[in-house]
Coordinates of C-alpha atoms in Angstrom, one line a residue:
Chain Q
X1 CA 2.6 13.4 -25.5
X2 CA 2.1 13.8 -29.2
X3 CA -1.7 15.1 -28.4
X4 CA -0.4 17.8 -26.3
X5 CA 2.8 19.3 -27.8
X6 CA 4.3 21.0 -25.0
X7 CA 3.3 18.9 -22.2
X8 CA 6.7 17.8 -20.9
X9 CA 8.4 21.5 -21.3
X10 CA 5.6 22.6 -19.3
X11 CA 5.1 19.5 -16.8
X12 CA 8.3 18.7 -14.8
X13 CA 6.6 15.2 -13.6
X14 CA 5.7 14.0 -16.8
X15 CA 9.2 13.8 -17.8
X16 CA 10.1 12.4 -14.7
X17 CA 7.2 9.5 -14.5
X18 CA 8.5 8.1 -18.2
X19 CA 12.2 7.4 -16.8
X20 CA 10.9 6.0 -14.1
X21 CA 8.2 3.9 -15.9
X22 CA 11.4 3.0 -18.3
X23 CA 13.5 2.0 -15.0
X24 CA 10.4 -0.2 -14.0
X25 CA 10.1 -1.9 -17.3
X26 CA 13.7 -2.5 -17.3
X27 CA 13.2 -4.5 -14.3
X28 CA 10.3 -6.1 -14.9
X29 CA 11.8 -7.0 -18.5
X30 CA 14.8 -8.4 -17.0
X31 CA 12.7 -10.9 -14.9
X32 CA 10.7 -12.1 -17.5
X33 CA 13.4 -12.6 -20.0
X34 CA 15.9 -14.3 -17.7
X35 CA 16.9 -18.3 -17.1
X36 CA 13.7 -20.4 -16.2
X37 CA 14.6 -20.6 -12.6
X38 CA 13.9 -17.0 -12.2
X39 CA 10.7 -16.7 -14.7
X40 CA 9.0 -19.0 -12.6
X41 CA 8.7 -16.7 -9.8
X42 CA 7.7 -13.9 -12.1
X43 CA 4.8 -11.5 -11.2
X44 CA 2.9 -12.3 -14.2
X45 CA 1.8 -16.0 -14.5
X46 CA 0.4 -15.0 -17.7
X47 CA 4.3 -14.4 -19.3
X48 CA 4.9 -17.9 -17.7
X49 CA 2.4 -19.7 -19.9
X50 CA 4.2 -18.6 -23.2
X51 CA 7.0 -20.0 -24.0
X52 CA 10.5 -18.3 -24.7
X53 CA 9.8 -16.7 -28.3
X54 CA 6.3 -14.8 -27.6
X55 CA 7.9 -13.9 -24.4
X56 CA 10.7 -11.9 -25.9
X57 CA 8.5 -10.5 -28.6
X58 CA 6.6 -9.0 -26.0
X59 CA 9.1 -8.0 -24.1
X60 CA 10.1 -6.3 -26.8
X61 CA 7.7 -4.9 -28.0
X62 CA 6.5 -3.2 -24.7
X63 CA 10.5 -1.9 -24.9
X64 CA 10.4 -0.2 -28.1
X65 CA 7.5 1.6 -26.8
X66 CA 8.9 2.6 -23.7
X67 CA 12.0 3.7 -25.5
X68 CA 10.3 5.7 -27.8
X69 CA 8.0 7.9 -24.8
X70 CA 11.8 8.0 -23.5
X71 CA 13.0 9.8 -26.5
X72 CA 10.9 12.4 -27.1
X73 CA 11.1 13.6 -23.4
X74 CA 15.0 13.7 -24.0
X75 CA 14.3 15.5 -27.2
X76 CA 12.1 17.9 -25.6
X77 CA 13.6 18.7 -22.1
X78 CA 16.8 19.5 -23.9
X79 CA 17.9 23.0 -23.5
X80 CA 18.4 24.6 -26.8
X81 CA 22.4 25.7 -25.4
X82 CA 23.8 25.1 -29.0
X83 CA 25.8 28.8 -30.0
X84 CA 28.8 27.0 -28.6
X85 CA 29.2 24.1 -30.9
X86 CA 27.8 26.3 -34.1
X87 CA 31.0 27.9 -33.8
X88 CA 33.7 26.8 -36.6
X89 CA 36.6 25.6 -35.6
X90 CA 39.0 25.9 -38.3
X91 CA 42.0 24.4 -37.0
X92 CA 39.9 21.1 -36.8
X93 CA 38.9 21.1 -40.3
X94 CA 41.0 19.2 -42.3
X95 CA 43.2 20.0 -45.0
X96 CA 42.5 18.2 -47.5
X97 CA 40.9 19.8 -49.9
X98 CA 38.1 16.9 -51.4
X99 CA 35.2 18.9 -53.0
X100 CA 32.9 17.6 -50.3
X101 CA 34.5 19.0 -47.1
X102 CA 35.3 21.9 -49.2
X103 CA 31.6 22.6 -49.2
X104 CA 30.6 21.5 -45.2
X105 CA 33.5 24.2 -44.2
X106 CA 32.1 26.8 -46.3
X107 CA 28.7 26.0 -44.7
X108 CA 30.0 25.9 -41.3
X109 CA 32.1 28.7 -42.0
X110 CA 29.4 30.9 -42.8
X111 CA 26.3 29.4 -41.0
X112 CA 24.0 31.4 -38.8
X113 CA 21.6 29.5 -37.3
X114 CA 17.6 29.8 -36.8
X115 CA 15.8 32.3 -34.5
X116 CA 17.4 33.0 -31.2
X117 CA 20.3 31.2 -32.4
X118 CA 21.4 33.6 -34.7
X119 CA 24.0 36.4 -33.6
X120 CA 22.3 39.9 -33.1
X121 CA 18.6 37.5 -32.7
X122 CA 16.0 36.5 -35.0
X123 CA 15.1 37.9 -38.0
X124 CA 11.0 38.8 -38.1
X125 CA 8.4 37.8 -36.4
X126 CA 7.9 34.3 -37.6
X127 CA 11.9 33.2 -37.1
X128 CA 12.1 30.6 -34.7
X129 CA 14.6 27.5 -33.8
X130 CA 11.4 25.0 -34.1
X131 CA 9.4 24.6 -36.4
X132 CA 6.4 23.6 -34.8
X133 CA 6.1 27.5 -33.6
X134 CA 6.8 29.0 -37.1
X135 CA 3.5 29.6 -38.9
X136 CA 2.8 28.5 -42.6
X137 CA 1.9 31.0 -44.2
X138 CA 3.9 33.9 -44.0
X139 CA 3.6 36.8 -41.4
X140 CA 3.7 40.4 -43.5
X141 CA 7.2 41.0 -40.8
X142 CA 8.5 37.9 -42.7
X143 CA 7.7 38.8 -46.3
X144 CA 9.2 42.5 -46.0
X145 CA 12.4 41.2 -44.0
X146 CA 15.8 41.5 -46.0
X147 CA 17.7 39.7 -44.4
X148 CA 18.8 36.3 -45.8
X149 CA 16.4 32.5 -44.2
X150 CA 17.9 30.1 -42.7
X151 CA 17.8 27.6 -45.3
X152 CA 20.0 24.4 -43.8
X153 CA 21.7 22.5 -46.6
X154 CA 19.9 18.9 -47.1
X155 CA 23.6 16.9 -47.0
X156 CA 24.7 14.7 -44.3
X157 CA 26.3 16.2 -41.5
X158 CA 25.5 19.8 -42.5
X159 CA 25.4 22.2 -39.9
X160 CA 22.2 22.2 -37.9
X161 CA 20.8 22.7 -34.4
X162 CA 19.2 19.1 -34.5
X163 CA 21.4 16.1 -33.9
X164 CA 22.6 14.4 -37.0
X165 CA 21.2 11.5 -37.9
X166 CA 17.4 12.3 -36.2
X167 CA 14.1 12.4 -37.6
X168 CA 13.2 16.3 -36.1
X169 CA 16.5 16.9 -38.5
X170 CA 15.2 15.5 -41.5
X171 CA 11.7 17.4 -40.9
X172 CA 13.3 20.4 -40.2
X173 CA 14.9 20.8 -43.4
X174 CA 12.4 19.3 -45.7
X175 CA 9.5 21.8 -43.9
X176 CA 12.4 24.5 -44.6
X177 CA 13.2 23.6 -47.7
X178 CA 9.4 23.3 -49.5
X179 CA 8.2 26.5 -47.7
X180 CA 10.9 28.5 -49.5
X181 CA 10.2 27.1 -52.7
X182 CA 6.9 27.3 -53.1
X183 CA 6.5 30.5 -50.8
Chain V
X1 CA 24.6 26.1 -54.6
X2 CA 26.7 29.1 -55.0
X3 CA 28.2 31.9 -52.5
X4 CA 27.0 35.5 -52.8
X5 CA 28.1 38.4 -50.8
X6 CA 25.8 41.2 -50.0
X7 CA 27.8 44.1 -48.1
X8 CA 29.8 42.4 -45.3
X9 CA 27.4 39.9 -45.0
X10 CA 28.2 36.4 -47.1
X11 CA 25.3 34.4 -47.7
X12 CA 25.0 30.9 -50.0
X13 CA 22.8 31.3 -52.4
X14 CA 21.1 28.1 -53.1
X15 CA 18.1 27.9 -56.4
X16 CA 15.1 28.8 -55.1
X17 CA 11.9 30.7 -56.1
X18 CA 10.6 32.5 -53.1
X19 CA 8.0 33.9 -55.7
X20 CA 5.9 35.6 -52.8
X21 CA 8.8 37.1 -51.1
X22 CA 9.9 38.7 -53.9
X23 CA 7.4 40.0 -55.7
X24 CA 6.3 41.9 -52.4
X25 CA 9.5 43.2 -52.0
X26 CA 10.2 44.7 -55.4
X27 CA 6.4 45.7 -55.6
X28 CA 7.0 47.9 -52.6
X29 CA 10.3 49.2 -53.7
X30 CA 8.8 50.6 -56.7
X31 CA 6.1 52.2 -54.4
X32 CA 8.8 53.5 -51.8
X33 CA 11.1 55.2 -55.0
X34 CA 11.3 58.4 -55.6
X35 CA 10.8 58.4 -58.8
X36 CA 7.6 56.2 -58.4
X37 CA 6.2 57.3 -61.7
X38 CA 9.4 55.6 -63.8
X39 CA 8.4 52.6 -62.0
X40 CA 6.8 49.3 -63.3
X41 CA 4.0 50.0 -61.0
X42 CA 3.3 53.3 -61.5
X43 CA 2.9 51.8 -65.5
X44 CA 0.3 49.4 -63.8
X45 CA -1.4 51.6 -62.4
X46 CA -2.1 54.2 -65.2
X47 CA -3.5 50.8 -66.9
X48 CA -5.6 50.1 -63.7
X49 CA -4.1 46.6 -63.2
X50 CA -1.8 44.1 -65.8
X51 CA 0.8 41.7 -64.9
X52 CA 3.9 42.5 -63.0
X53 CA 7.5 41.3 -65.3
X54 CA 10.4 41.0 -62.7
X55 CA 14.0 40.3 -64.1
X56 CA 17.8 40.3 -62.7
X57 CA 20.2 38.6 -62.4
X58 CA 19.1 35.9 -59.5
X59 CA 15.3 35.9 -59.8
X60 CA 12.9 36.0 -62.3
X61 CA 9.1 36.9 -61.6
X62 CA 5.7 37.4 -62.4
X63 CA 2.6 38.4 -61.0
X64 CA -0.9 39.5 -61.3
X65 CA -1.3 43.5 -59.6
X66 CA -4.8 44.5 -59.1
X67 CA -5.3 48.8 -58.6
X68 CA -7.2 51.3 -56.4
X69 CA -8.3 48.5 -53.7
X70 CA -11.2 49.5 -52.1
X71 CA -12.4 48.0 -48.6
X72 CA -16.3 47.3 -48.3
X73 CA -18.0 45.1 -45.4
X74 CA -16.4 43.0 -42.8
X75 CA -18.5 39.7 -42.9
X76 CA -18.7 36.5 -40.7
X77 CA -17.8 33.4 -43.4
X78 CA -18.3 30.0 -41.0
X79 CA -15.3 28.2 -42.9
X80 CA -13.4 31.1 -43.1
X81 CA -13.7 33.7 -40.2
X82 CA -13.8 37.5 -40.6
X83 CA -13.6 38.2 -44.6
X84 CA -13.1 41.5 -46.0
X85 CA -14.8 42.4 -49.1
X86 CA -12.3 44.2 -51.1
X87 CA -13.5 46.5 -54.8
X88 CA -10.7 47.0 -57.4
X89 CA -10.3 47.9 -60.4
X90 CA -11.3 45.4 -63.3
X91 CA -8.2 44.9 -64.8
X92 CA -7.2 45.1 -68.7
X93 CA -8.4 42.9 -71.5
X94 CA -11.6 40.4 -72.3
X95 CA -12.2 41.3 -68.4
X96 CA -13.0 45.0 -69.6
X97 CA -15.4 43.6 -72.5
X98 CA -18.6 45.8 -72.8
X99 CA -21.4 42.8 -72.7
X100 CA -21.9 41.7 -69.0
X101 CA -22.4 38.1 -70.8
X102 CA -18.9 38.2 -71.9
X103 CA -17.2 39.7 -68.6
X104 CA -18.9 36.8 -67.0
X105 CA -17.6 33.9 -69.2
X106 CA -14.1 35.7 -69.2
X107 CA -13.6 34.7 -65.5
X108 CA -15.1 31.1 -65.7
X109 CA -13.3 30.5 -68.9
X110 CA -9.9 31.7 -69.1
X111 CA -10.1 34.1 -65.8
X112 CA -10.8 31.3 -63.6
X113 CA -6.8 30.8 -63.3
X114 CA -7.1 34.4 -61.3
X115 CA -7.8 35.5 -58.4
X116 CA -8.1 31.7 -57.4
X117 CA -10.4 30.4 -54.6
X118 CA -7.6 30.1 -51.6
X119 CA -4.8 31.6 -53.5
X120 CA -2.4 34.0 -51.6
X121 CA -2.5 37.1 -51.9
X122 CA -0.9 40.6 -50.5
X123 CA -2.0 43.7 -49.8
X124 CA 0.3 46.6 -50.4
X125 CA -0.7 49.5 -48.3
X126 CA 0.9 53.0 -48.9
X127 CA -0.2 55.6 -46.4
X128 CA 1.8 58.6 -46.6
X129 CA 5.4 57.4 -46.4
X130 CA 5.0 53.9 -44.9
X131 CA 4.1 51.1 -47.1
X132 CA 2.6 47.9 -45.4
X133 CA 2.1 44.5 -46.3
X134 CA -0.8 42.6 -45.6
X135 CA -1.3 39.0 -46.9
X136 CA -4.4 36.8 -47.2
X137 CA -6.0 33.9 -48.5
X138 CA -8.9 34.8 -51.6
X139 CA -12.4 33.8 -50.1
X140 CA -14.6 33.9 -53.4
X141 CA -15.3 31.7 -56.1
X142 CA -14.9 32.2 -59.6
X143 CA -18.5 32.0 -59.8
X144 CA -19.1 35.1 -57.6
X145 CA -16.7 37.4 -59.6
X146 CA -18.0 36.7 -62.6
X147 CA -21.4 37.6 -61.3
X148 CA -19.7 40.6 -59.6
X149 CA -18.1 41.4 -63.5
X150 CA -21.8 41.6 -65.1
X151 CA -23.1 44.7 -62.9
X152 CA -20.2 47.2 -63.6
X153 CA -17.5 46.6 -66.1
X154 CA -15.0 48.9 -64.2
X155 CA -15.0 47.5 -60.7
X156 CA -14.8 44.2 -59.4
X157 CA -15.7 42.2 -55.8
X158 CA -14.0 39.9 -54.2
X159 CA -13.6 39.2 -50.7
X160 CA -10.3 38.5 -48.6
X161 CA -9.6 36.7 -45.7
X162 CA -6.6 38.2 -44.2
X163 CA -4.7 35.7 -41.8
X164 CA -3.3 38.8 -39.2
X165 CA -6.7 39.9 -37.4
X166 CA -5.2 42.7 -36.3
X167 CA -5.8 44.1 -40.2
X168 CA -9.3 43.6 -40.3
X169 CA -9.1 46.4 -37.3
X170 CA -7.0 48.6 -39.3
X171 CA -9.5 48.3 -42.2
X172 CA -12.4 49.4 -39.7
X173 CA -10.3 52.1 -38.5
X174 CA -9.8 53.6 -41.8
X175 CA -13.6 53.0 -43.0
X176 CA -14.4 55.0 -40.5
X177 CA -12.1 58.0 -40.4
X178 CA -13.2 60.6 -42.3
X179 CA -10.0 62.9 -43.3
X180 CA -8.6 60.1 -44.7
X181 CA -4.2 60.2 -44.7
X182 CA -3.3 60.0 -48.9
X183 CA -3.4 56.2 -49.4
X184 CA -2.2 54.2 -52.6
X185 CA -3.5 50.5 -51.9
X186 CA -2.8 47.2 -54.3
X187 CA -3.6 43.9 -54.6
X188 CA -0.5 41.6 -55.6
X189 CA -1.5 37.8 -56.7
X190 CA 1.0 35.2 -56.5
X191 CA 0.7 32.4 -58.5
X192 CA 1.2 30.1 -54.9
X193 CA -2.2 27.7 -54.6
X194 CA -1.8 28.0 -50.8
X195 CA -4.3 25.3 -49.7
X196 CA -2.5 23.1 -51.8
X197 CA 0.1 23.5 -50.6
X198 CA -0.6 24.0 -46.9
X199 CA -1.4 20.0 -46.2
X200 CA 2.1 19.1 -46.8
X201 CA 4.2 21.8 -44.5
X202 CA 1.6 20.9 -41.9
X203 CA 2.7 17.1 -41.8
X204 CA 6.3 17.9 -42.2
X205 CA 5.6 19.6 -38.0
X206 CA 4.3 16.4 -36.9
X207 CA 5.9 14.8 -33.9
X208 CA 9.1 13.2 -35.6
X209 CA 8.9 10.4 -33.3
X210 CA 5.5 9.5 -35.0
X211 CA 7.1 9.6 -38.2
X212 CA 8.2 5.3 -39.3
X213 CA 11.1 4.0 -40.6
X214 CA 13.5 6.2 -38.6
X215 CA 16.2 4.3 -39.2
X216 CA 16.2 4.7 -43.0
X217 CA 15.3 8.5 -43.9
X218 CA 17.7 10.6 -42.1
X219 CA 21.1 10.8 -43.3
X220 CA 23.7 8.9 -41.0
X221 CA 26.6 10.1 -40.2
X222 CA 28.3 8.2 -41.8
X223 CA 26.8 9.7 -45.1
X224 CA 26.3 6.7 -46.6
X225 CA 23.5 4.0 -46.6
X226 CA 25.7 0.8 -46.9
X227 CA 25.9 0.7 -43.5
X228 CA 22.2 0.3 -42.8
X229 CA 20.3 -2.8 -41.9
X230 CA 17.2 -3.2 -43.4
X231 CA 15.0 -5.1 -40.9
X232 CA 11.9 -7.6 -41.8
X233 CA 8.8 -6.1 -41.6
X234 CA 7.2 -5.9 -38.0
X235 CA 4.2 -8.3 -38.6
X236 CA 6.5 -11.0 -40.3
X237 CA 8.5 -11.1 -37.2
X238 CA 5.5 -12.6 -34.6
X239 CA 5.9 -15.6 -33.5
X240 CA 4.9 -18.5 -35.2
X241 CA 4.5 -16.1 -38.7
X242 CA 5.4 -17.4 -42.1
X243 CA 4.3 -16.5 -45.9
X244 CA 3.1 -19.4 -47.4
X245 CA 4.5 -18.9 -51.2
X246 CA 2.8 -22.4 -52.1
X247 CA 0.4 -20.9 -55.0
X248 CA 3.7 -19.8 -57.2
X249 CA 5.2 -23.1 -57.7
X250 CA 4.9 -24.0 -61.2
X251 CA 1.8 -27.0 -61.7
X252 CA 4.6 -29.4 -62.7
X253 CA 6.7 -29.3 -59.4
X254 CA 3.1 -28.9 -56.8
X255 CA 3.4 -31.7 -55.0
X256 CA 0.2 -32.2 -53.3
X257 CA 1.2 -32.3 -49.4
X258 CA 4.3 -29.8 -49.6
X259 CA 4.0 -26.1 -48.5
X260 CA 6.6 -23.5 -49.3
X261 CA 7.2 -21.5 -46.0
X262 CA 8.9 -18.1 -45.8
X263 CA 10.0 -17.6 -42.2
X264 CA 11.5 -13.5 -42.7
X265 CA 13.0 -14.3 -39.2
X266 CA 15.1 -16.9 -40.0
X267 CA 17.9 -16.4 -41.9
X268 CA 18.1 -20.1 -42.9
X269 CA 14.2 -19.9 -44.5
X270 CA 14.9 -17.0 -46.2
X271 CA 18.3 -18.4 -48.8
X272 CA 16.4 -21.8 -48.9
X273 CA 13.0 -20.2 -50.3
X274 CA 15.0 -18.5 -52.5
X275 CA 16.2 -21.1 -53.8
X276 CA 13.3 -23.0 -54.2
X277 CA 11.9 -20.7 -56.4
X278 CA 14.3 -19.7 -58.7
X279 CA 14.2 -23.4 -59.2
X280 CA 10.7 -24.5 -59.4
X281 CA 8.6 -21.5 -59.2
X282 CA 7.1 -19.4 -62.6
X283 CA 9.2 -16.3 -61.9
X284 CA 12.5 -15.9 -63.3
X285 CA 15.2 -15.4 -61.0
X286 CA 15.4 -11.3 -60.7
X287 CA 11.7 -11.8 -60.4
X288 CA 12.2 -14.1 -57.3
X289 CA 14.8 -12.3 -56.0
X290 CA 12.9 -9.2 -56.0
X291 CA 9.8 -11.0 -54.6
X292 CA 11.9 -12.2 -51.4
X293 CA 13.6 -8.9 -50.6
X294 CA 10.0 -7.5 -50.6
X295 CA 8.7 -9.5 -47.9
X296 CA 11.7 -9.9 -45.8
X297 CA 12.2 -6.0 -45.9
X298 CA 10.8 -2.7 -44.0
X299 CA 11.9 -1.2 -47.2
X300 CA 12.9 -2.0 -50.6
X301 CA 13.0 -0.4 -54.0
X302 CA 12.0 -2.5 -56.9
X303 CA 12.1 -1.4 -60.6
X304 CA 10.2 -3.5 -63.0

């Protein structure tokens, strides 16, 4: 899946085989890991010849793996239906005034997002809500356009189409970030 | 980080360069006035090429402008693609000197900062009313230009590889017409070294799953790290591993038959080792401290 970027937008069954392989694993995970009267009559006599500590290790190990094909499916079968919640909501932002929330309101108060997201569309030719399809260097639609990036603000909990606390988040903003600098 | 309003539109305004952006932009505002011969450019142009100044109150640029572009062959380069070989004017200065000897030792000596191998560059393309932009990547060493500099010490040769094909039609096109439409071209040269910088924004679109220690470089929510767990690191938790830290017991305390044995896993191992040798070890204690946090750690910052 990371050799073929768009393989599980464009191949329904691929998603579809890794939760299942996951539900599998979970199964087979829970026979190997449980009480000894079970593990004996595991399906892998080679599991039962370990004993307890390489066995979980390996269980999970083969988890974390699983876990992580799971997560970029999810990541990437996700519809992009976030114009609702870019929305401020001002009554729910509260009053105190501490510097910092004073700043996230103002960004969330004026924030228009990337690409399609934005209200009214996106903003050249190279605009787009991932940044996998954005080329590096500029197009000449880009360099002529007047109207302001979208530049996300590198602060936790900022407003951004990418779920707080991910990796694609922290990419995002750093690929952002650079390319305006030093372009 | 500030807050700007243009019109009805409110942006924030955050410190930022955008050097390419913006020197296009004002270059072709000067070619779009209407009074384009009170302009900076127009200036540049009457010289045949000099450096661009850009000041107000947000941004502050400069760049190199290169006049009367010329377009020559289309050529097949095997690293490169389709490179256009593009003629301008020789611009101002020890470039212009009269001894090809000298033109040529201008650009490998202090020319060689121009017109850079893989630098960015734009075209700016007035036809009639319409001014287009067209940006590239410089194809030519600073070896070829200065043996382009000795043959004519108003003209220079460089080639261009633009990264829109569809321009390297356009140039064809207009080779080929004959009644030419009235045509003002430049060559703008950013300071931007774009293969250097190219390496970097292509690893920052990797697959973030690929990317390690996901639980330690994006913010959490919670906006601060106190929260975090740093876990040992993934070899030191096989079963069965353990450092062996025998070799940093001081001579006096080795006893012959005992091993010291760091088991990350294991809480227990990890205080008692530390112990150990602040005690009888030759570091001090920071020393060991920061010595056990390093191998019981994904992560960890030491200053020494």
């Amino acid at each position: 899946m990371t050799r073929f970027k768009n393989v599980v937008a464009q191949h329904e069954c691929v998603g579809a085989f890794i939760h299942q392989l996951a539900q599998w694993i979970d199964v087979w995970a829970f026979g190997a890991q449980g009480p000894a009267s079970i593990t004996s009559n595991s399906m892998d006599p080679r599991l039962d010849a370990l004993d307890r500590n390489r066995r979980e290790f390996i269980v999970n190990h083969i988890k974390r793996r699983i876990n992580l094909c799971v997560s970029i499916v999810s990541r990437e079968s996700s519809a992009v239906e976030q114009t609702t919640q870019q929305r401020i909501d001002r009554e729910n932002v509260a009053k105190e005034a501490s510097q910092e929330k004073d700043q996230l309101f103002m960004l969330q108060a004026y924030y228009t997002g990337p690409g399609e997201l934005r209200e009214g569309g996106r903003r050249h030719d190279n605009d787009f809500v991932s940044i996998q399809d954005i080329k590096v260097a500029p197009t000449d639609g880009e360099l002529l356009c007047h109207i302001p990036p979208f530049l996300p603000a590198n602060i936790p909990n900022g407003p951004h189409p990418l779920p707080a606390d991910s990796m694609g988040r922290l990419l995002d903003i750093q690929f952002r970030l650079l390319r305006e600098e030093l372009l | 980080m500030f807050f700007i309003q243009h019109g009805d539109q409110i942006a924030y305004r955050v410190f930022f360069s955008a050097p390419l952006r913006i020197s296009v932009q004002v270059a072709r505002e000067d070619l779009l006035a209407q009074n384009f011969h009170t302009t900076q450019l127009a200036g540049i142009k009457k010289k045949k090429g000099g450096r661009y100044n850009h000041q107000d109150k947000h941004d502050s640029v400069m760049f190199g402008v290169y006049t009367n572009i010329e377009f020559g062959k289309i050529e097949m380069d095997s690293r490169r693609g389709l490179v256009v070989e593009v003629k301008l004017d020789t611009p101002p200065g020890s470039a212009r000197s009269t001894g090809p000897a000298s033109r040529a030792s201008y650009w490998l000596g202090p020319g060689s900062k121009r017109l850079v191998n893989g630098g960015l560059i734009a075209i700016l393309w007035k036809s009639e009313c319409r001014v287009d932009v067209h940006l590239g990547a410089m194809a030519t060493t600073n070896e070829k230009i200065a043996e382009s500099s000795r043959s004519s010490a108003d003209k220079l040769a460089v080639r261009v590889q633009f990264f829109d094909s569809a321009v390297n039609s356009k140039i064809l096109d207009f080779k080929r017409t004959k009644q030419k439409p009235r045509s003002d071209i430049y060559l703008i040269e950013s300071s931007v070294m774009f293969e250097s910088i190219r390496p970097f924004l292509d690893s920052l679109r990797r697959v973030p799953e690929t990317v390690p220690f996901h639980k330690y470089l994006p913010h959490p929510t919670s906006g601060s790290l106190a929260g975090v767990e740093v876990h040992p690191p993934f070899y030191s938790i096989l079963p069965e591993f353990s450092f062996e830290l025998r070799s940093l017991l001081r001579p006096d305390r080795v006893d012959e038959e005992r091993s010291l044995r760091l088991n990350a896993s294991d809480a227990g191992s990890v205080i008692t080792v530390r112990r150990q040798l602040k005690d009888s070890s030759r570091l001090d204690p920071s020393q060991a401290d920061s010595l056990i946090d390093a191998l019981t750690q994904e992560v960890s910052l030491i200053q020494g």
